[in-house]
Coordinates of C-alpha atoms and ligand atoms in Angstrom, one line a residue:
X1289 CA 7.3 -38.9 9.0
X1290 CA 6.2 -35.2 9.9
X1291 CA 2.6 -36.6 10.4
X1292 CA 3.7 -38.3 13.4
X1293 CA 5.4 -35.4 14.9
X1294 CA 3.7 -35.2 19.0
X1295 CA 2.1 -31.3 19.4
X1296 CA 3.3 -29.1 21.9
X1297 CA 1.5 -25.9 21.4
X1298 CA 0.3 -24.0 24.7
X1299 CA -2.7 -21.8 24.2
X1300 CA -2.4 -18.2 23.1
X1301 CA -4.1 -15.4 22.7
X1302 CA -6.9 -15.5 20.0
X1303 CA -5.8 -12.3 18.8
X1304 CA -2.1 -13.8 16.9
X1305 CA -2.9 -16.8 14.8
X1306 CA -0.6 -19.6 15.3
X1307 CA 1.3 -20.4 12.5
X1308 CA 2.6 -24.0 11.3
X1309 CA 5.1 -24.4 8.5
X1310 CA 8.1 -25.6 7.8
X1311 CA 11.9 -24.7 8.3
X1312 CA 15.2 -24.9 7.7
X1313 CA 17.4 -23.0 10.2
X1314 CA 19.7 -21.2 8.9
X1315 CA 21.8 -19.1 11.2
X1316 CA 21.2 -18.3 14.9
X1317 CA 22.1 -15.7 17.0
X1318 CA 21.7 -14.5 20.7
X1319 CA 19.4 -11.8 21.9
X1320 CA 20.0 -10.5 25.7
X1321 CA 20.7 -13.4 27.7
X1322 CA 18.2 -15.9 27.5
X1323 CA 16.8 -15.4 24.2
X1324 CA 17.8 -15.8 20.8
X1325 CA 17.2 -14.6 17.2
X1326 CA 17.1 -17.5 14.3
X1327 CA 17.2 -16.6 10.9
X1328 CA 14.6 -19.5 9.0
X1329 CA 14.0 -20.7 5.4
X1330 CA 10.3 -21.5 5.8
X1331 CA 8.6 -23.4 3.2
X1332 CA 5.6 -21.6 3.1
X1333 CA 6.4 -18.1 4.0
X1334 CA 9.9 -17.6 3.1
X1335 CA 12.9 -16.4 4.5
X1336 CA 12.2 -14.7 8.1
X1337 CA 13.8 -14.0 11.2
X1338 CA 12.0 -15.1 14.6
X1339 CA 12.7 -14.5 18.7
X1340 CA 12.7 -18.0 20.4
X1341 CA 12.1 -16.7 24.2
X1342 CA 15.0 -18.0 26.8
X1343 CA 17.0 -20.4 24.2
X1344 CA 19.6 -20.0 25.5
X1345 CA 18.6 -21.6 29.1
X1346 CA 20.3 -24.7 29.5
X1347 CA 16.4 -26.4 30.2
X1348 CA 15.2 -24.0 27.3
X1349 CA 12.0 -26.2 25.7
X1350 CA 13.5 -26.0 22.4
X1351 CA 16.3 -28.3 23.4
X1352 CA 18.7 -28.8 20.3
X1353 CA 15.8 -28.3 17.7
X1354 CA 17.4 -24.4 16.8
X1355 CA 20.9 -25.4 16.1
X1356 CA 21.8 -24.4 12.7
X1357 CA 20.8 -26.5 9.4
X1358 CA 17.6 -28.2 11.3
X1359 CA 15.1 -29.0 9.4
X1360 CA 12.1 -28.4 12.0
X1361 CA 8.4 -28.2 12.0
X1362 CA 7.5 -24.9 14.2
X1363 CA 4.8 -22.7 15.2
X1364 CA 4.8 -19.3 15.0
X1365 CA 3.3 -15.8 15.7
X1366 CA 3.3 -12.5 14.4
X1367 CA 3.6 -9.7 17.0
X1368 CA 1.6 -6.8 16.5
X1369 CA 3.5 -3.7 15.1
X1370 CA 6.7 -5.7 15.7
X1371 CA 9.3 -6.6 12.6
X1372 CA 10.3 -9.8 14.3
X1373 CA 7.9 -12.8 15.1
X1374 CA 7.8 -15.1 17.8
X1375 CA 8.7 -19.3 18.0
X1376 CA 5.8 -20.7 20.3
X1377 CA 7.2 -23.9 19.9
X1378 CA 9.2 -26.5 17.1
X1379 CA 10.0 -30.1 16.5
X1380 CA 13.0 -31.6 14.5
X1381 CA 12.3 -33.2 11.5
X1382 CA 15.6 -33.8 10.6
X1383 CA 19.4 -33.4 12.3
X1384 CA 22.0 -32.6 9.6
X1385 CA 24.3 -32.5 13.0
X1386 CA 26.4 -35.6 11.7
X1387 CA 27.8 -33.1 8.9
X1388 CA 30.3 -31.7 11.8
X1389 CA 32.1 -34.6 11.6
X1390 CA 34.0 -33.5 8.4
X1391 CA 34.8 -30.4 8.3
X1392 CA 34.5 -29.8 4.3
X1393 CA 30.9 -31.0 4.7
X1394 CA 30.7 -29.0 7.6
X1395 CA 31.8 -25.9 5.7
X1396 CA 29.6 -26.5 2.3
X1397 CA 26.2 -27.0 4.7
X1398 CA 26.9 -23.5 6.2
X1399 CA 27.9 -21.9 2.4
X1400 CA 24.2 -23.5 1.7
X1401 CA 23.0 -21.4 4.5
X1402 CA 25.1 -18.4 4.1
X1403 CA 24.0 -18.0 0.4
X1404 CA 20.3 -18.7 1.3
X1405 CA 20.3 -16.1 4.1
X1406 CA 21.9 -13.8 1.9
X1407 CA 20.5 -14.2 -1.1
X1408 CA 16.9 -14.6 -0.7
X1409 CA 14.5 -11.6 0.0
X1410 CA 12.3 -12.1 3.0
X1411 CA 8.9 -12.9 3.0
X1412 CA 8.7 -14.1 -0.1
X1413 CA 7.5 -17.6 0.1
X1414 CA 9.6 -20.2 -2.4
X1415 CA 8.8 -23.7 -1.9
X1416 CA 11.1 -24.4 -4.8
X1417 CA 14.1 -22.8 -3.4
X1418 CA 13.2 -24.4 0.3
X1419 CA 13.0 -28.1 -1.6
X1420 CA 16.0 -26.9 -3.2
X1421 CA 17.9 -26.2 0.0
X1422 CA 16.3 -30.0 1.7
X1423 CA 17.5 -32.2 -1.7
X1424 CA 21.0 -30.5 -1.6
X1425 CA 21.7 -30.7 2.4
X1426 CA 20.4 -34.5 2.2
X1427 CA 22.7 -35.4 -1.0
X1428 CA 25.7 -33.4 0.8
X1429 CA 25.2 -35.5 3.7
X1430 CA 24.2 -38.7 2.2
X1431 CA 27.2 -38.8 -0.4
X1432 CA 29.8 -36.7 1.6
X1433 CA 30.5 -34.9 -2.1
X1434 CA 30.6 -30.9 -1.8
X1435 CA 31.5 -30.0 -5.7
X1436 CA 27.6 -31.7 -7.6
X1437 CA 25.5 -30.7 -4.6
X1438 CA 27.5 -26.8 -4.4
X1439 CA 27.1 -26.4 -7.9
X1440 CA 23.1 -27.8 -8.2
X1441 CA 22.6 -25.5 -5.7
X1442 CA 24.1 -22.5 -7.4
X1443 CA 22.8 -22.6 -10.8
X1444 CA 19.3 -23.6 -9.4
X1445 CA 19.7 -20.3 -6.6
X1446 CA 21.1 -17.9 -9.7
X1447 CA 19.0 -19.3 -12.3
X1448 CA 15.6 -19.2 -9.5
X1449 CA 16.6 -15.7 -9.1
X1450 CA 16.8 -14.8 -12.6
X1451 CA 20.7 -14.1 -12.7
X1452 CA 21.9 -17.2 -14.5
X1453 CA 23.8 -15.4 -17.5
X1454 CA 23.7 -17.2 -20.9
X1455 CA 26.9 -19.4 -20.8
X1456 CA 27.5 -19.7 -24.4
X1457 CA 28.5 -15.8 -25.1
X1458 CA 31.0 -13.2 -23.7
X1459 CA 29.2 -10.8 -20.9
X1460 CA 31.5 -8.2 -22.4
X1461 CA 31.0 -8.5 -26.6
X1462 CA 28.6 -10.5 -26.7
X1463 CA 30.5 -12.6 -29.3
X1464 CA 30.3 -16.1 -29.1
X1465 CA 32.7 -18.1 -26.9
X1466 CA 34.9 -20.6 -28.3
X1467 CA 36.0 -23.6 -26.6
X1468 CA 37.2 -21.6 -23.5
X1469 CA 35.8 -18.3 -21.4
X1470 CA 37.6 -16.5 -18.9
X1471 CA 35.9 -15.4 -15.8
X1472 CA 37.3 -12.1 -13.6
X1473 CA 36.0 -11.2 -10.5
X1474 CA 33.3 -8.6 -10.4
X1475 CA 31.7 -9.8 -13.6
X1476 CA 28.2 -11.0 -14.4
X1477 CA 29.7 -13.5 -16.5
X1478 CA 31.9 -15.4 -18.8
X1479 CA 34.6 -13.3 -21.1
X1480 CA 36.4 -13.9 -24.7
X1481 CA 40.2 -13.9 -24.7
X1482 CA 39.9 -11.2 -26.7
X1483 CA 37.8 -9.0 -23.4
X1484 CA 39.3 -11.0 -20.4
X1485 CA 41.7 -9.4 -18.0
X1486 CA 45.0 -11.7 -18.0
X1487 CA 46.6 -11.0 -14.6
X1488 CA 42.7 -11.5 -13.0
X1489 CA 40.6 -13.8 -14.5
X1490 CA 40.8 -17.9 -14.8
X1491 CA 39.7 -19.8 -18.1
X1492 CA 36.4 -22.6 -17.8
X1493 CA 36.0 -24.9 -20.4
X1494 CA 32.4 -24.2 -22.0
X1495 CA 32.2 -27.6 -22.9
X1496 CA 32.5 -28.5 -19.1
X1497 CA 29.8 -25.8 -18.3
X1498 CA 27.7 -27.3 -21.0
X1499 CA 27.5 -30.8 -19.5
X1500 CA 26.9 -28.9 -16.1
X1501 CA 23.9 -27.4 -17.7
X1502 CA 22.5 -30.1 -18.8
X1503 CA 23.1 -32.5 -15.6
X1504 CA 21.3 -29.7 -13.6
X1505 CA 18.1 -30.0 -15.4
X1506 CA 17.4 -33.5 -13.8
X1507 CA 17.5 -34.4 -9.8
X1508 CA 20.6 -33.8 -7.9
X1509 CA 20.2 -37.9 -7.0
X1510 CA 20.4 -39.0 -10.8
X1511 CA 23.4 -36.7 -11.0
X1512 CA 25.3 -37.9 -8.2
X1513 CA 24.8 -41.7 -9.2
X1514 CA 25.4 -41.5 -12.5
X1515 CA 29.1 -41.5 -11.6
X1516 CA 31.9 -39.9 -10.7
X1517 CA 32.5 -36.2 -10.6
X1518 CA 33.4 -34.8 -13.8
X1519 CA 37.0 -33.1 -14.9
X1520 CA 36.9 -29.2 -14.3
X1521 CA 33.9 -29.4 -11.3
X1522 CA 36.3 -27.0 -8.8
X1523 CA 36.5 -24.4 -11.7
X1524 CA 32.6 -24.8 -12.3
X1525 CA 31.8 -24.4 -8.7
X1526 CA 34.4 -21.3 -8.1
X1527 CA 32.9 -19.7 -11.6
X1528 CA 28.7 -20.1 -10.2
X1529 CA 30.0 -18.9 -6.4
X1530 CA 31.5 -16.0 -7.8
X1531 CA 28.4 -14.7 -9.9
X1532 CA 26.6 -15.2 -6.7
X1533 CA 28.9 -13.1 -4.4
X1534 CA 29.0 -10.3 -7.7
X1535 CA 25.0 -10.4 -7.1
X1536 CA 25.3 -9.8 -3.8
X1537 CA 28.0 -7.6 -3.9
X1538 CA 29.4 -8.7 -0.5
X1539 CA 31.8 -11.8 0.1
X1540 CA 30.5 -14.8 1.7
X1541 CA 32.8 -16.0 4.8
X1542 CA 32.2 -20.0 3.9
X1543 CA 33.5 -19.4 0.1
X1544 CA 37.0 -18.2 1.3
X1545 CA 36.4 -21.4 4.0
X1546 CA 35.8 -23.8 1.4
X1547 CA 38.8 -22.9 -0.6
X1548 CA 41.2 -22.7 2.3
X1549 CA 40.5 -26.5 3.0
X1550 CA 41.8 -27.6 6.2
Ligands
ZN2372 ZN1 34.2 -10.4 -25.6

């Protein structure tokens, strides 16, 4: 599909090589008033942030392609001495604009893109993490499910990053958990009932964790049709978004969004 993509380069200086790759967009913003500033996953170079000259004209030649959650094919430049680069020009690959229809959907596409942004360093090309991004947006959009998709995407983004604790034992004690942990805000992981703080912390079934585990090891297609949702999927999700925000030490805006509901 990508191979077919028409080419609308215009010649540059032979001084900045032109760039093709990949991208997902993750978060746009204006610069002045014609231009703006999007914030990319790239497949081959990572997570970067790049000026797309007069986007914001209403006959701007990037048309819809820089809305948020595009998945685009673009060419870019590096500037010399400058932090940002430059968009000479992009194609969509792929709209995930139907997602607005719903506004749960809506809400877990821009968590995706929240966490991304947030979480991953830039310049440090990933493909696994981009493919990870693709296969979650398309199975949020496909199957219209936000709890398997949120929660692939979690683990895989903590466990990528080398945060994923060890499920099975209390961060605290180390002891082994029984049939239940208890997670508290703040921490890197699960607790005993004999370390949890009662008035803070809610209880996860390990077994339920377990079965999460395991499920995420295969594609995020097989998990989604093998069934329904599990029991205890809200608590999962809640427990992974948590250790991410406790990485990042900073709340995301889309978490307390996807709680709220509508
Ligand atoms: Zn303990």
């Amino acid at each position: 599909m990508l191979n077919s993509f028409a080419c609308r380069r215009v010649d540059i200086s032979f001084e900045m090589p032109l760039r093709e790759t990949e991208a997902l967009v993750l978060r746009t913003h204006r610069l002045g008033e014609a231009d703006k500033i999007v914030s990319l996953l790239t497949r081959q170079y990572g997570r970067l942030r790049a000026v797309a000259s007069g986007a914001q004209r209403p006959k701007s030649r990037y048309g819809g392609t820089l809305e948020p959650l595009s998945y685009i094919r673009l060419w870019i430049f590096e500037r010399e001495n400058r932090d940002l680069l430059r968009i000479n020009s992009a194609e969509l690959a792929e709209s995930f604009f139907s997602m607005q229809n719903d506004y749960r959907i809506q809400i877990a596409a821009q968590y995706v893109a929240e966490a991304a942004e947030r979480f991953l360093p830039e310049r440090e090309a990933n493909e696994r993490v981009f493919r990870l991004l693709l296969a979650v947006l398309r199975a949020i959009k496909r199957s219209g499910e936000v709890n398997r998709p949120l929660i692939y995407f979690n683990y895989w983004l903590l466990r990528l990053g080398g945060f994923l604790p060890d499920f099975g034992v209390c961060a605290s004690c180390g002891a082994a958990l029984g049939a239940q942990g208890y997670y508290s805000s703040g921490a890197h992981g699960l607790s005993c009932s004999a370390c949890q703080l009662p008035q803070e912390s809610f209880g996860l079934a390990v077994s339920d964790l377990n079965s999460v585990t395991a499920s995420c090891q295969g594609t995020l297609d097989r998990w989604i049709l093998s069934g329904k949702p599990p029991s205890g999927m809200n608590e999962v999700r809640r427990f992974l978004e948590a250790l991410i925000e406790t990485q990042l030490e900073r709340k995301l805006v889309t978490r307390d969004l996807l709680e709220g509901g509508h």
